[in-house]
Amino acid sequence: RTGHRPDMDTHTYEHKSPSERLAGYLEAKGIRQGDFAARIGIGQASLSKIARGVIRPSLDTAAAIEMETSGLIPATAWAVLPSEHRGAA
């Protein structure tokens, strides 16, 4: 396909954290963090922390990331499963 970017395929992202996926998406698309942050309604500093895995986005921000990435990074990717909690029984 014309304009098809194999580096943007869903399969490329399967085994990466959502933070890594977001950072890779921005890099592959050539989108500056400040521009993407403005599109999803947050500050660049917050987006930087999300892309580095320092913080998780709010539900609203996760939904905005999903919409802005055309579903490549679904909001559900940011959910913490009970088995991921430290000390979970």
Coordinates of N, CA, C and O in Angstrom, one line a residue:
R1 N 0.8 -1.2 0.0 CA 0.0 0.0 0.0 C 0.9 1.2 0.0 O 1.9 1.3 0.6
T2 N 0.4 2.2 -0.6 CA 1.1 3.5 -0.7 C 1.0 4.1 0.7 O -0.1 4.2 1.3
G3 N 2.1 4.6 1.2 CA 2.1 5.2 2.5 C 2.1 4.3 3.7 O 2.0 4.7 4.8
H4 N 2.1 3.0 3.4 CA 2.1 2.0 4.5 C 3.4 2.0 5.2 O 4.5 2.0 4.6
R5 N 3.4 2.0 6.5 CA 4.6 2.0 7.3 C 4.7 0.8 8.1 O 4.0 0.7 9.1
P6 N 5.5 -0.2 7.8 CA 5.6 -1.4 8.6 C 5.9 -1.2 10.0 O 5.5 -1.9 10.9
D7 N 6.7 -0.1 10.3 CA 7.0 0.2 11.7 C 5.8 0.6 12.5 O 5.9 0.7 13.7
M8 N 4.7 0.9 11.9 CA 3.5 1.3 12.6 C 2.5 0.2 12.7 O 1.4 0.4 13.2
D9 N 2.8 -1.0 12.3 CA 1.8 -2.1 12.4 C 1.6 -2.4 13.8 O 2.4 -2.3 14.7
T10 N 0.4 -2.9 14.1 CA 0.0 -3.3 15.5 C 0.9 -4.3 16.0 O 1.3 -4.3 17.1
H11 N 1.4 -5.3 15.1 CA 2.3 -6.3 15.5 C 3.6 -5.8 16.1 O 4.2 -6.4 17.0
T12 N 4.0 -4.7 15.6 CA 5.3 -4.1 16.1 C 5.2 -3.7 17.6 O 6.1 -3.8 18.3
Y13 N 4.0 -3.4 18.0 CA 3.7 -2.9 19.4 C 3.3 -4.0 20.4 O 3.2 -3.7 21.6
E14 N 3.1 -5.2 19.9 CA 2.5 -6.2 20.8 C 3.2 -6.4 22.1 O 2.6 -6.6 23.2
H15 N 4.5 -6.5 22.1 CA 5.3 -6.8 23.3 C 5.9 -5.7 24.0 O 6.8 -5.9 24.8
K16 N 5.5 -4.5 23.7 CA 6.1 -3.3 24.3 C 5.1 -2.7 25.3 O 3.9 -2.8 25.1
S17 N 5.6 -2.0 26.3 CA 4.7 -1.3 27.2 C 4.0 -0.1 26.5 O 4.5 0.3 25.4
P18 N 2.9 0.3 27.0 CA 2.2 1.4 26.3 C 3.0 2.7 26.2 O 3.0 3.4 25.2
S19 N 3.9 2.9 27.2 CA 4.8 4.0 27.2 C 5.8 3.9 26.0 O 6.0 4.9 25.3
E20 N 6.4 2.7 25.8 CA 7.3 2.5 24.7 C 6.6 2.6 23.4 O 7.1 3.1 22.4
R21 N 5.3 2.1 23.4 CA 4.5 2.2 22.1 C 4.3 3.7 21.8 O 4.4 4.1 20.6
L22 N 4.0 4.5 22.8 CA 3.7 5.9 22.5 C 4.9 6.6 22.1 O 4.9 7.3 21.1
A23 N 6.1 6.4 22.7 CA 7.3 7.0 22.3 C 7.7 6.6 20.9 O 8.1 7.4 20.1
G24 N 7.5 5.3 20.6 CA 7.8 4.8 19.2 C 6.9 5.4 18.2 O 7.3 5.7 17.1
Y25 N 5.6 5.5 18.5 CA 4.6 6.1 17.6 C 5.0 7.6 17.3 O 5.0 7.9 16.1
L26 N 5.3 8.3 18.3 CA 5.7 9.7 18.1 C 6.9 9.9 17.2 O 6.9 10.7 16.3
E27 N 7.9 9.0 17.5 CA 9.1 9.0 16.7 C 8.9 8.6 15.2 O 9.3 9.3 14.3
A28 N 8.1 7.5 15.1 CA 7.9 7.0 13.7 C 7.1 8.0 12.9 O 7.3 8.1 11.7
K29 N 6.2 8.7 13.5 CA 5.3 9.7 12.8 C 6.0 11.1 12.7 O 5.5 11.9 12.0
G30 N 7.1 11.3 13.4 CA 7.7 12.6 13.4 C 6.9 13.6 14.1 O 7.0 14.8 13.7
I31 N 6.2 13.2 15.1 CA 5.4 14.2 15.9 C 6.1 14.6 17.1 O 6.6 13.8 17.9
R32 N 6.2 15.9 17.3 CA 6.8 16.5 18.5 C 5.9 16.3 19.7 O 4.6 16.4 19.6
Q33 N 6.5 16.0 20.9 CA 5.7 15.8 22.1 C 4.7 17.0 22.4 O 3.6 16.8 22.7
G34 N 5.2 18.2 22.2 CA 4.4 19.4 22.5 C 3.2 19.4 21.6 O 2.1 19.8 22.1
D35 N 3.3 19.0 20.3 CA 2.2 19.1 19.4 C 1.2 18.0 19.8 O 0.0 18.2 19.8
F36 N 1.7 16.8 20.1 CA 0.8 15.7 20.4 C 0.1 16.0 21.7 O -1.1 15.8 21.9
A37 N 0.8 16.5 22.7 CA 0.2 16.9 24.0 C -0.9 17.9 23.8 O -2.0 17.7 24.4
A38 N -0.7 18.9 22.9 CA -1.8 19.9 22.7 C -3.0 19.2 22.1 O -4.1 19.6 22.4
R39 N -2.8 18.3 21.2 CA -3.9 17.6 20.5 C -4.7 16.8 21.5 O -5.9 16.6 21.3
I40 N -4.1 16.3 22.6 CA -4.8 15.4 23.5 C -5.2 16.2 24.8 O -5.8 15.6 25.7
G41 N -4.8 17.5 24.9 CA -5.3 18.3 25.9 C -4.5 18.2 27.2 O -5.0 18.4 28.3
I42 N -3.2 17.9 27.1 CA -2.3 17.9 28.3 C -1.0 18.7 28.0 O -0.8 19.0 26.9
G43 N -0.2 18.9 29.0 CA 1.0 19.6 28.9 C 2.1 18.7 28.3 O 2.0 17.5 28.5
Q44 N 3.1 19.3 27.7 CA 4.2 18.5 27.2 C 5.0 17.8 28.3 O 5.4 16.6 28.1
A45 N 5.1 18.4 29.5 CA 5.8 17.7 30.5 C 5.1 16.5 31.0 O 5.7 15.4 31.2
S46 N 3.8 16.5 31.0 CA 3.0 15.3 31.4 C 3.2 14.2 30.3 O 3.3 13.1 30.7
L47 N 3.1 14.6 29.1 CA 3.3 13.7 28.0 C 4.6 13.0 28.1 O 4.8 11.8 27.9
S48 N 5.6 13.8 28.3 CA 7.0 13.3 28.5 C 7.1 12.2 29.6 O 7.6 11.1 29.4
K49 N 6.4 12.5 30.7 CA 6.4 11.5 31.8 C 5.7 10.2 31.4 O 6.1 9.1 31.8
I50 N 4.6 10.4 30.7 CA 3.8 9.2 30.2 C 4.6 8.4 29.2 O 4.7 7.2 29.4
A51 N 5.3 9.1 28.3 CA 6.1 8.4 27.3 C 7.3 7.7 27.9 O 7.8 6.7 27.3
R52 N 7.8 8.2 29.0 CA 8.9 7.5 29.7 C 8.5 6.5 30.7 O 9.3 5.9 31.3
G53 N 7.2 6.4 30.9 CA 6.7 5.4 31.9 C 6.8 5.8 33.3 O 6.6 5.0 34.2
V54 N 7.0 7.1 33.6 CA 7.1 7.7 34.9 C 5.7 7.7 35.6 O 5.5 7.4 36.7
I55 N 4.7 8.1 34.8 CA 3.3 8.2 35.2 C 2.4 7.5 34.2 O 2.8 7.3 33.0
R56 N 1.2 7.1 34.7 CA 0.2 6.6 33.8 C -0.8 7.7 33.5 O -1.1 8.5 34.3
P57 N -1.3 7.7 32.3 CA -2.3 8.7 32.0 C -3.6 8.5 32.7 O -4.0 7.3 33.1
S58 N -4.4 9.6 32.9 CA -5.8 9.4 33.4 C -6.6 8.7 32.3 O -6.1 8.5 31.2
L59 N -7.8 8.3 32.7 CA -8.6 7.5 31.8 C -9.0 8.4 30.6 O -8.9 8.0 29.4
D60 N -9.2 9.7 30.8 CA -9.5 10.6 29.7 C -8.4 10.8 28.8 O -8.5 10.8 27.6
T61 N -7.2 10.9 29.4 CA -6.0 11.1 28.5 C -5.7 9.8 27.8 O -5.3 9.8 26.6
A62 N -5.9 8.6 28.4 CA -5.7 7.4 27.7 C -6.6 7.2 26.5 O -6.2 6.8 25.5
A63 N -7.9 7.6 26.7 CA -8.8 7.6 25.6 C -8.4 8.6 24.5 O -8.6 8.2 23.3
A64 N -7.9 9.7 24.9 CA -7.5 10.7 23.9 C -6.3 10.1 23.1 O -6.2 10.3 21.9
I65 N -5.4 9.5 23.8 CA -4.2 8.8 23.1 C -4.7 7.8 22.1 O -4.2 7.7 21.0
E66 N -5.7 7.0 22.6 CA -6.2 6.0 21.7 C -6.8 6.6 20.4 O -6.5 6.1 19.3
M67 N -7.6 7.7 20.6 CA -8.2 8.3 19.4 C -7.2 8.9 18.5 O -7.2 8.8 17.3
E68 N -6.2 9.6 19.1 CA -5.2 10.3 18.3 C -4.2 9.3 17.6 O -3.7 9.7 16.6
T69 N -4.1 8.1 18.1 CA -3.2 7.1 17.5 C -4.0 6.1 16.6 O -3.5 5.1 16.2
S70 N -5.3 6.5 16.4 CA -6.2 5.6 15.6 C -6.2 4.2 16.1 O -6.3 3.2 15.4
G71 N -6.2 4.1 17.5 CA -6.4 2.8 18.1 C -5.1 2.0 18.3 O -5.1 0.9 18.8
L72 N -3.9 2.5 17.8 CA -2.7 1.7 17.9 C -2.3 1.6 19.4 O -1.6 0.6 19.7
I73 N -2.7 2.5 20.2 CA -2.4 2.4 21.6 C -3.7 2.6 22.4 O -4.2 3.7 22.7
P74 N -4.4 1.4 22.6 CA -5.7 1.5 23.2 C -5.7 1.9 24.6 O -4.7 1.7 25.3
A75 N -6.7 2.6 25.1 CA -6.8 3.0 26.5 C -6.6 1.9 27.4 O -6.0 2.0 28.5
T76 N -7.1 0.7 27.1 CA -7.0 -0.5 28.0 C -5.5 -0.9 28.2 O -5.2 -1.6 29.2
A77 N -4.6 -0.5 27.3 CA -3.2 -0.9 27.4 C -2.6 -0.3 28.7 O -1.6 -0.8 29.2
W78 N -3.2 0.8 29.2 CA -2.6 1.4 30.4 C -3.1 0.8 31.7 O -2.6 1.2 32.8
A79 N -4.1 0.0 31.6 CA -4.7 -0.6 32.8 C -3.7 -1.5 33.6 O -2.9 -2.2 33.0
V80 N -3.8 -1.4 34.9 CA -3.0 -2.3 35.7 C -3.8 -3.4 36.2 O -4.9 -3.3 36.8
L81 N -3.4 -4.6 35.8 CA -4.2 -5.8 36.2 C -3.8 -6.2 37.6 O -2.7 -5.9 38.1
P82 N -4.8 -6.8 38.3 CA -4.5 -7.2 39.7 C -3.2 -7.9 39.9 O -2.5 -7.7 40.9
S83 N -2.8 -8.8 39.0 CA -1.6 -9.6 39.1 C -0.3 -8.7 39.1 O 0.7 -9.1 39.4
E84 N -0.5 -7.5 38.6 CA 0.6 -6.6 38.4 C 0.9 -5.7 39.7 O 1.9 -5.1 39.8
H85 N -0.1 -5.8 40.6 CA 0.1 -5.0 41.9 C 1.1 -5.7 42.7 O 1.1 -7.0 42.8
R86 N 1.9 -5.0 43.4 CA 2.9 -5.6 44.3 C 2.1 -6.1 45.5 O 1.2 -5.5 46.0
G87 N 2.5 -7.3 45.9 CA 1.8 -7.9 47.1 C 0.5 -8.5 46.8 O -0.2 -8.8 47.7
A88 N 0.1 -8.5 45.6 CA -1.2 -9.1 45.2 C -1.3 -10.6 45.6 O -0.3 -11.3 45.3
A89 N -2.4 -11.0 46.1 CA -2.5 -12.4 46.5 C -3.1 -13.2 45.3 O -3.8 -12.7 44.5

